[in-house]
Amino acid sequence: MPVTVHGARPKAWEQQVKSYVRKRYAHLAEAHAFPEGGAERARGAGYPARFIDGLPERVSASYCGCGYLLDGVDLKGVRTTVELGCGAGLDARLVCERLDAGARLIAVDFASQMLHRAREACEGLGDGARPHLLAGDMENLPLADGVADVVLANASFNLTVDKKKALAEAHRILRPGGRLVARELIREGELPAEIARDPQAWNASLGGVCEETEWESLLAGAGFCDIDISGHAPFRPVVSVRVHARRGV
Ligand SMILES: C[S@@+](CC[C@H](N)C(=O)[O-])C[C@H]1O[C@@H](n2cnc3c(N)ncnc32)[C@H](O)[C@@H]1O
């Protein structure tokens, strides 16, 4: 089955792809086998140099995002933030450093090995300032309706096999008026044939990449408003974008 077709797919296929993705990220985390150059990519994406340089190399090297998630994002007055697909926890740490006293971050990933890395990344933060790490699937979140003021995601929606479900879940856990802030991958036209035919493309974050218009209609379909997709930056062979949207009141 071609990996870039976004129509109806058999459930068994979806389960298989999801299981491959989870196993791949579990392995990357367990073996500390993250793609090379994580810290440089984070610096290049605009993460504050002081933040990256202040992290143990093992932590900064585990960055797997596709852009600077918090660029221009104000977390003042935010009580509960939920991060989806937190990976090894660089954004989780940065968020925790910026939250008001008493505010909390719930960082979710379906690979428990990633959550161990995220715990490591957040070592040294004060007791009340560490994230709550939660094992869960973005397509079926173990969180109550309306719990979040802000939902964050960096390079994780593109890995979900059912984006409608994942966005519906993000919308469900946001309070009315709450914000979705994501860095995501989009494709501009078809992917090169050798990638589109590659059964491993989903694992490499590419099989599930949508076009910008698909993203807009998926977001609108999930009930989001004030949708803004901007900050296009090359992320070969695709493009990284900043996605902002709001749950209507
Ligand atoms: C490309 S990595 C990005 C990690 C992190 N956000 C960062 O910027 O370094 C994607 C992460 O999303 C997680 N993930 C993928 N699909 C998921 C799903 N359905 N539910 C929960 N986590 C998922 C993976 O385990 C992985 O840790």
mmCIF file of C-alpha atoms and ligand atoms in Angstrom:
data_model
loop_
_atom_site.group_PDB
_atom_site.id
_atom_site.type_symbol
_atom_site.label_atom_id
_atom_site.label_comp_id
_atom_site.label_asym_id
_atom_site.label_seq_id
_atom_site.Cartn_x
_atom_site.Cartn_y
_atom_site.Cartn_z
ATOM 1 C CA MET A 1 0.000 0.000 0.000
ATOM 2 C CA PRO A 2 1.494 3.415 -0.933
ATOM 3 C CA VAL A 3 2.498 5.174 2.280
ATOM 4 C CA THR A 4 1.374 8.677 1.348
ATOM 5 C CA VAL A 5 -2.263 7.943 0.567
ATOM 6 C CA HIS A 6 -4.473 9.596 3.192
ATOM 7 C CA GLY A 7 -7.727 7.765 2.494
ATOM 8 C CA ALA A 8 -9.339 4.952 4.507
ATOM 9 C CA ARG A 9 -6.882 2.237 5.500
ATOM 10 C CA PRO A 10 -7.348 -1.182 7.075
ATOM 11 C CA LYS A 11 -7.213 -1.135 10.891
ATOM 12 C CA ALA A 12 -4.582 -3.890 10.925
ATOM 13 C CA TRP A 13 -2.306 -1.753 8.758
ATOM 14 C CA GLU A 14 -2.740 1.234 11.075
ATOM 15 C CA GLN A 15 -1.928 -0.908 14.112
ATOM 16 C CA GLN A 16 1.165 -2.275 12.414
ATOM 17 C CA VAL A 17 2.519 1.150 11.425
ATOM 18 C CA LYS A 18 1.837 2.509 14.910
ATOM 19 C CA SER A 19 3.645 -0.424 16.465
ATOM 20 C CA TYR A 20 6.663 0.109 14.144
ATOM 21 C CA VAL A 21 6.794 3.810 15.056
ATOM 22 C CA ARG A 22 6.588 3.083 18.790
ATOM 23 C CA LYS A 23 9.289 0.405 18.559
ATOM 24 C CA ARG A 24 11.566 2.692 16.570
ATOM 25 C CA TYR A 25 11.343 5.531 19.101
ATOM 26 C CA ALA A 26 11.626 3.106 22.016
ATOM 27 C CA HIS A 27 14.833 1.816 20.457
ATOM 28 C CA LEU A 28 16.246 5.291 19.744
ATOM 29 C CA ALA A 29 15.651 6.226 23.379
ATOM 30 C CA GLU A 30 16.903 2.986 24.896
ATOM 31 C CA ALA A 31 20.065 2.733 22.789
ATOM 32 C CA HIS A 32 20.555 6.507 22.791
ATOM 33 C CA ALA A 33 20.735 6.177 19.025
ATOM 34 C CA PHE A 34 19.200 9.558 18.122
ATOM 35 C CA PRO A 35 19.915 10.935 14.648
ATOM 36 C CA GLU A 36 23.255 12.741 14.706
ATOM 37 C CA GLY A 37 23.465 16.509 15.095
ATOM 38 C CA GLY A 38 20.455 17.017 17.407
ATOM 39 C CA ALA A 39 22.035 19.891 19.362
ATOM 40 C CA GLU A 40 23.166 21.650 16.156
ATOM 41 C CA ARG A 41 19.698 21.268 14.632
ATOM 42 C CA ALA A 42 18.144 22.777 17.750
ATOM 43 C CA ARG A 43 20.586 25.721 17.682
ATOM 44 C CA GLY A 44 19.957 26.202 13.960
ATOM 45 C CA ALA A 45 16.195 26.151 14.548
ATOM 46 C CA GLY A 46 16.507 29.081 16.957
ATOM 47 C CA TYR A 47 16.543 27.484 20.417
ATOM 48 C CA PRO A 48 18.319 29.858 22.809
ATOM 49 C CA ALA A 49 22.050 29.010 22.721
ATOM 50 C CA ARG A 50 22.252 29.412 26.518
ATOM 51 C CA PHE A 51 19.571 26.773 26.972
ATOM 52 C CA ILE A 52 21.196 24.245 24.613
ATOM 53 C CA ASP A 53 24.732 24.908 25.894
ATOM 54 C CA GLY A 54 23.566 24.520 29.493
ATOM 55 C CA LEU A 55 22.284 20.973 28.905
ATOM 56 C CA PRO A 56 24.373 17.812 29.269
ATOM 57 C CA GLU A 57 25.493 16.779 25.772
ATOM 58 C CA ARG A 58 23.571 13.501 26.093
ATOM 59 C CA VAL A 59 20.367 15.518 26.540
ATOM 60 C CA SER A 60 20.880 18.154 23.843
ATOM 61 C CA ALA A 61 21.858 15.414 21.355
ATOM 62 C CA SER A 62 18.465 13.744 21.769
ATOM 63 C CA TYR A 63 16.489 16.579 20.138
ATOM 64 C CA CYS A 64 14.216 15.180 17.406
ATOM 65 C CA GLY A 65 11.966 18.176 16.753
ATOM 66 C CA CYS A 66 11.449 20.034 13.482
ATOM 67 C CA GLY A 67 11.664 23.616 14.705
ATOM 68 C CA TYR A 68 11.745 25.949 17.706
ATOM 69 C CA LEU A 69 8.380 25.130 19.241
ATOM 70 C CA LEU A 70 8.212 27.992 21.737
ATOM 71 C CA ASP A 71 9.193 30.748 19.308
ATOM 72 C CA GLY A 72 6.988 33.709 20.266
ATOM 73 C CA VAL A 73 4.854 31.570 22.612
ATOM 74 C CA ASP A 74 3.901 33.273 25.877
ATOM 75 C CA LEU A 75 3.099 30.870 28.704
ATOM 76 C CA LYS A 76 2.345 33.561 31.307
ATOM 77 C CA GLY A 77 -0.911 32.874 33.103
ATOM 78 C CA VAL A 78 -1.140 29.354 31.657
ATOM 79 C CA ARG A 79 -2.043 26.793 34.322
ATOM 80 C CA THR A 80 -1.911 23.474 32.469
ATOM 81 C CA THR A 81 0.117 22.712 29.363
ATOM 82 C CA VAL A 82 0.063 19.305 27.691
ATOM 83 C CA GLU A 83 2.842 18.299 25.327
ATOM 84 C CA LEU A 84 2.065 15.485 22.878
ATOM 85 C CA GLY A 85 4.924 13.247 21.711
ATOM 86 C CA CYS A 86 7.424 14.842 24.093
ATOM 87 C CA GLY A 87 10.261 12.505 23.081
ATOM 88 C CA ALA A 88 13.446 12.969 25.085
ATOM 89 C CA GLY A 89 12.133 16.097 26.754
ATOM 90 C CA LEU A 90 14.048 19.151 25.522
ATOM 91 C CA ASP A 91 10.882 21.166 24.969
ATOM 92 C CA ALA A 92 9.456 19.775 28.216
ATOM 93 C CA ARG A 93 12.434 21.173 30.123
ATOM 94 C CA LEU A 94 12.252 24.534 28.377
ATOM 95 C CA VAL A 95 8.503 24.786 29.048
ATOM 96 C CA CYS A 96 9.006 23.923 32.729
ATOM 97 C CA GLU A 97 11.670 26.647 33.019
ATOM 98 C CA ARG A 98 9.144 29.166 31.654
ATOM 99 C CA LEU A 99 5.958 28.204 33.467
ATOM 100 C CA ASP A 100 4.596 30.340 36.283
ATOM 101 C CA ALA A 101 5.021 28.940 39.788
ATOM 102 C CA GLY A 102 2.249 26.416 40.461
ATOM 103 C CA ALA A 103 1.554 25.785 36.763
ATOM 104 C CA ARG A 104 2.126 22.287 35.371
ATOM 105 C CA LEU A 105 3.221 20.492 32.244
ATOM 106 C CA ILE A 106 1.902 17.049 31.378
ATOM 107 C CA ALA A 107 4.293 15.499 28.851
ATOM 108 C CA VAL A 108 2.874 12.534 26.927
ATOM 109 C CA ASP A 109 4.627 9.937 24.796
ATOM 110 C CA PHE A 110 3.646 6.394 23.867
ATOM 111 C CA ALA A 111 7.228 5.087 24.152
ATOM 112 C CA SER A 112 7.978 4.681 27.852
ATOM 113 C CA GLN A 113 11.709 4.610 27.047
ATOM 114 C CA MET A 114 11.323 8.196 25.768
ATOM 115 C CA LEU A 115 9.714 9.180 29.041
ATOM 116 C CA HIS A 116 12.833 7.887 30.867
ATOM 117 C CA ARG A 117 14.941 10.188 28.673
ATOM 118 C CA ALA A 118 12.569 13.078 29.363
ATOM 119 C CA ARG A 119 12.942 12.458 33.112
ATOM 120 C CA GLU A 120 16.709 12.666 32.642
ATOM 121 C CA ALA A 121 16.380 15.894 30.625
ATOM 122 C CA CYS A 122 14.424 17.485 33.469
ATOM 123 C CA GLU A 123 16.850 16.528 36.235
ATOM 124 C CA GLY A 124 17.838 19.481 38.347
ATOM 125 C CA LEU A 125 14.491 21.269 38.030
ATOM 126 C CA GLY A 126 12.827 22.013 41.361
ATOM 127 C CA ASP A 127 10.281 19.552 42.802
ATOM 128 C CA GLY A 128 7.176 21.447 41.732
ATOM 129 C CA ALA A 129 8.700 22.418 38.389
ATOM 130 C CA ARG A 130 9.193 18.966 36.871
ATOM 131 C CA PRO A 131 6.755 17.713 34.219
ATOM 132 C CA HIS A 132 4.208 15.013 34.896
ATOM 133 C CA LEU A 133 5.298 12.285 32.474
ATOM 134 C CA LEU A 134 2.440 10.258 31.069
ATOM 135 C CA ALA A 135 2.493 7.183 28.839
ATOM 136 C CA GLY A 136 -0.297 7.555 26.317
ATOM 137 C CA ASP A 137 -1.318 7.440 22.685
ATOM 138 C CA MET A 138 -2.067 10.806 21.047
ATOM 139 C CA GLU A 139 -4.992 9.135 19.274
ATOM 140 C CA ASN A 140 -6.591 8.068 22.554
ATOM 141 C CA LEU A 141 -5.343 10.301 25.347
ATOM 142 C CA PRO A 142 -5.721 9.242 28.983
ATOM 143 C CA LEU A 143 -6.691 12.819 29.921
ATOM 144 C CA ALA A 144 -9.972 14.492 30.879
ATOM 145 C CA ASP A 145 -11.943 16.827 28.603
ATOM 146 C CA GLY A 146 -10.894 20.489 28.798
ATOM 147 C CA VAL A 147 -7.883 19.880 31.054
ATOM 148 C CA ALA A 148 -5.365 21.944 29.023
ATOM 149 C CA ASP A 149 -4.937 25.670 28.453
ATOM 150 C CA VAL A 150 -2.266 24.957 25.852
ATOM 151 C CA VAL A 151 -1.438 21.824 23.847
ATOM 152 C CA LEU A 152 2.067 21.626 22.370
ATOM 153 C CA ALA A 153 3.509 19.178 19.842
ATOM 154 C CA ASN A 154 6.835 19.104 18.026
ATOM 155 C CA ALA A 155 7.160 16.717 15.062
ATOM 156 C CA SER A 156 4.684 14.211 16.459
ATOM 157 C CA PHE A 157 1.330 14.646 14.655
ATOM 158 C CA ASN A 158 3.077 13.670 11.412
ATOM 159 C CA LEU A 159 3.793 10.255 12.944
ATOM 160 C CA THR A 160 0.209 9.495 13.899
ATOM 161 C CA VAL A 161 -1.637 7.130 11.576
ATOM 162 C CA ASP A 162 -5.058 8.662 12.264
ATOM 163 C CA LYS A 163 -4.589 12.437 12.272
ATOM 164 C CA LYS A 164 -8.339 13.075 12.524
ATOM 165 C CA LYS A 165 -8.401 11.146 15.782
ATOM 166 C CA ALA A 166 -5.184 12.750 17.106
ATOM 167 C CA LEU A 167 -6.473 16.282 16.390
ATOM 168 C CA ALA A 168 -9.899 15.446 17.824
ATOM 169 C CA GLU A 169 -8.125 14.360 21.008
ATOM 170 C CA ALA A 170 -6.035 17.555 21.147
ATOM 171 C CA HIS A 171 -9.259 19.546 20.715
ATOM 172 C CA ARG A 172 -11.108 17.503 23.359
ATOM 173 C CA ILE A 173 -8.473 18.028 26.067
ATOM 174 C CA LEU A 174 -8.251 21.796 25.424
ATOM 175 C CA ARG A 175 -10.509 24.086 27.415
ATOM 176 C CA PRO A 176 -12.731 26.376 25.316
ATOM 177 C CA GLY A 177 -10.466 29.157 24.039
ATOM 178 C CA GLY A 178 -7.334 27.040 24.622
ATOM 179 C CA ARG A 179 -4.444 27.076 22.144
ATOM 180 C CA LEU A 180 -2.768 24.410 20.021
ATOM 181 C CA VAL A 181 0.862 25.230 19.187
ATOM 182 C CA ALA A 182 2.793 22.796 17.015
ATOM 183 C CA ARG A 183 5.810 22.489 14.802
ATOM 184 C CA GLU A 184 4.901 20.148 12.022
ATOM 185 C CA LEU A 185 6.061 18.793 8.703
ATOM 186 C CA ILE A 186 4.211 19.386 5.484
ATOM 187 C CA ARG A 187 4.961 18.259 1.966
ATOM 188 C CA GLU A 188 4.730 20.535 -1.013
ATOM 189 C CA GLY A 189 3.472 18.170 -3.727
ATOM 190 C CA GLU A 190 4.212 14.458 -3.918
ATOM 191 C CA LEU A 191 7.265 13.038 -2.186
ATOM 192 C CA PRO A 192 9.996 11.587 -4.398
ATOM 193 C CA ALA A 193 8.902 8.125 -5.614
ATOM 194 C CA GLU A 194 11.713 6.295 -3.776
ATOM 195 C CA ILE A 195 10.417 7.729 -0.471
ATOM 196 C CA ALA A 196 6.723 7.275 -1.277
ATOM 197 C CA ARG A 197 7.396 3.586 -2.032
ATOM 198 C CA ASP A 198 9.571 3.026 1.050
ATOM 199 C CA PRO A 199 7.711 0.937 3.664
ATOM 200 C CA GLN A 200 9.907 2.563 6.345
ATOM 201 C CA ALA A 201 8.856 6.094 5.369
ATOM 202 C CA TRP A 202 6.380 6.414 8.234
ATOM 203 C CA ASN A 203 9.123 5.543 10.715
ATOM 204 C CA ALA A 204 11.298 8.250 9.194
ATOM 205 C CA SER A 205 8.504 10.810 9.822
ATOM 206 C CA LEU A 206 7.714 11.116 6.119
ATOM 207 C CA GLY A 207 4.967 8.594 5.314
ATOM 208 C CA GLY A 208 2.365 10.496 7.309
ATOM 209 C CA VAL A 209 3.236 14.006 6.138
ATOM 210 C CA CYS A 210 0.246 15.970 4.751
ATOM 211 C CA GLU A 211 0.039 18.967 2.459
ATOM 212 C CA GLU A 212 -0.720 22.352 4.064
ATOM 213 C CA THR A 213 -4.303 22.381 2.765
ATOM 214 C CA GLU A 214 -4.896 18.913 4.262
ATOM 215 C CA TRP A 215 -3.608 20.207 7.599
ATOM 216 C CA GLU A 216 -5.962 23.177 7.418
ATOM 217 C CA SER A 217 -8.972 21.010 6.684
ATOM 218 C CA LEU A 218 -8.002 18.436 9.346
ATOM 219 C CA LEU A 219 -7.710 21.246 11.931
ATOM 220 C CA ALA A 220 -10.998 22.828 10.893
ATOM 221 C CA GLY A 221 -12.669 19.396 10.828
ATOM 222 C CA ALA A 222 -11.538 18.788 14.418
ATOM 223 C CA GLY A 223 -13.240 22.056 15.427
ATOM 224 C CA PHE A 224 -10.230 24.414 15.593
ATOM 225 C CA CYS A 225 -10.532 28.074 14.610
ATOM 226 C CA ASP A 226 -8.032 30.953 14.114
ATOM 227 C CA ILE A 227 -5.827 28.509 12.197
ATOM 228 C CA ASP A 228 -2.455 29.948 11.243
ATOM 229 C CA ILE A 229 0.261 27.996 9.438
ATOM 230 C CA SER A 230 3.451 29.997 9.018
ATOM 231 C CA GLY A 231 7.239 29.997 9.484
ATOM 232 C CA HIS A 232 7.940 27.702 6.528
ATOM 233 C CA ALA A 233 11.501 26.365 6.695
ATOM 234 C CA PRO A 234 13.159 23.679 4.568
ATOM 235 C CA PHE A 235 13.344 20.294 6.284
ATOM 236 C CA ARG A 236 14.400 18.219 3.297
ATOM 237 C CA PRO A 237 12.655 16.559 1.545
ATOM 238 C CA VAL A 238 9.699 18.289 3.245
ATOM 239 C CA VAL A 239 9.019 21.633 4.951
ATOM 240 C CA SER A 240 8.701 22.478 8.643
ATOM 241 C CA VAL A 241 5.928 24.862 9.704
ATOM 242 C CA ARG A 242 4.553 26.484 12.833
ATOM 243 C CA VAL A 243 0.891 25.675 13.445
ATOM 244 C CA HIS A 244 -1.246 27.823 15.738
ATOM 245 C CA ALA A 245 -4.958 27.182 16.262
ATOM 246 C CA ARG A 246 -7.570 27.744 18.924
ATOM 247 C CA ARG A 247 -10.482 25.797 20.362
ATOM 248 C CA GLY A 248 -13.548 27.993 19.955
ATOM 249 C CA VAL A 249 -15.282 29.317 23.087
HETATM 250 C C1 LIG B 1 10.108 13.001 15.999
HETATM 251 S S1 LIG B 1 9.933 12.649 17.715
HETATM 252 C C2 LIG B 1 9.868 14.282 18.412
HETATM 253 C C3 LIG B 1 10.167 14.250 19.885
HETATM 254 C C4 LIG B 1 10.170 15.614 20.578
HETATM 255 N N1 LIG B 1 8.900 16.294 20.420
HETATM 256 C C5 LIG B 1 11.303 16.493 20.106
HETATM 257 O O1 LIG B 1 11.001 17.604 19.595
HETATM 258 O O2 LIG B 1 12.467 16.102 20.253
HETATM 259 C C6 LIG B 1 8.240 12.133 17.846
HETATM 260 C C7 LIG B 1 7.832 11.585 19.210
HETATM 261 O O3 LIG B 1 6.419 11.350 19.168
HETATM 262 C C8 LIG B 1 6.131 10.110 19.780
HETATM 263 N N2 LIG B 1 4.895 9.601 19.168
HETATM 264 C C9 LIG B 1 4.669 9.266 17.882
HETATM 265 N N3 LIG B 1 3.406 8.855 17.696
HETATM 266 C C10 LIG B 1 2.801 8.927 18.908
HETATM 267 C C11 LIG B 1 1.490 8.624 19.377
HETATM 268 N N4 LIG B 1 0.551 8.136 18.574
HETATM 269 N N5 LIG B 1 1.220 8.850 20.681
HETATM 270 C C12 LIG B 1 2.183 9.321 21.527
HETATM 271 N N6 LIG B 1 3.443 9.600 21.146
HETATM 272 C C13 LIG B 1 3.751 9.414 19.851
HETATM 273 C C14 LIG B 1 7.360 9.246 19.514
HETATM 274 O O4 LIG B 1 7.488 8.196 20.442
HETATM 275 C C15 LIG B 1 8.489 10.271 19.606
HETATM 276 O O5 LIG B 1 8.999 10.365 20.910
#
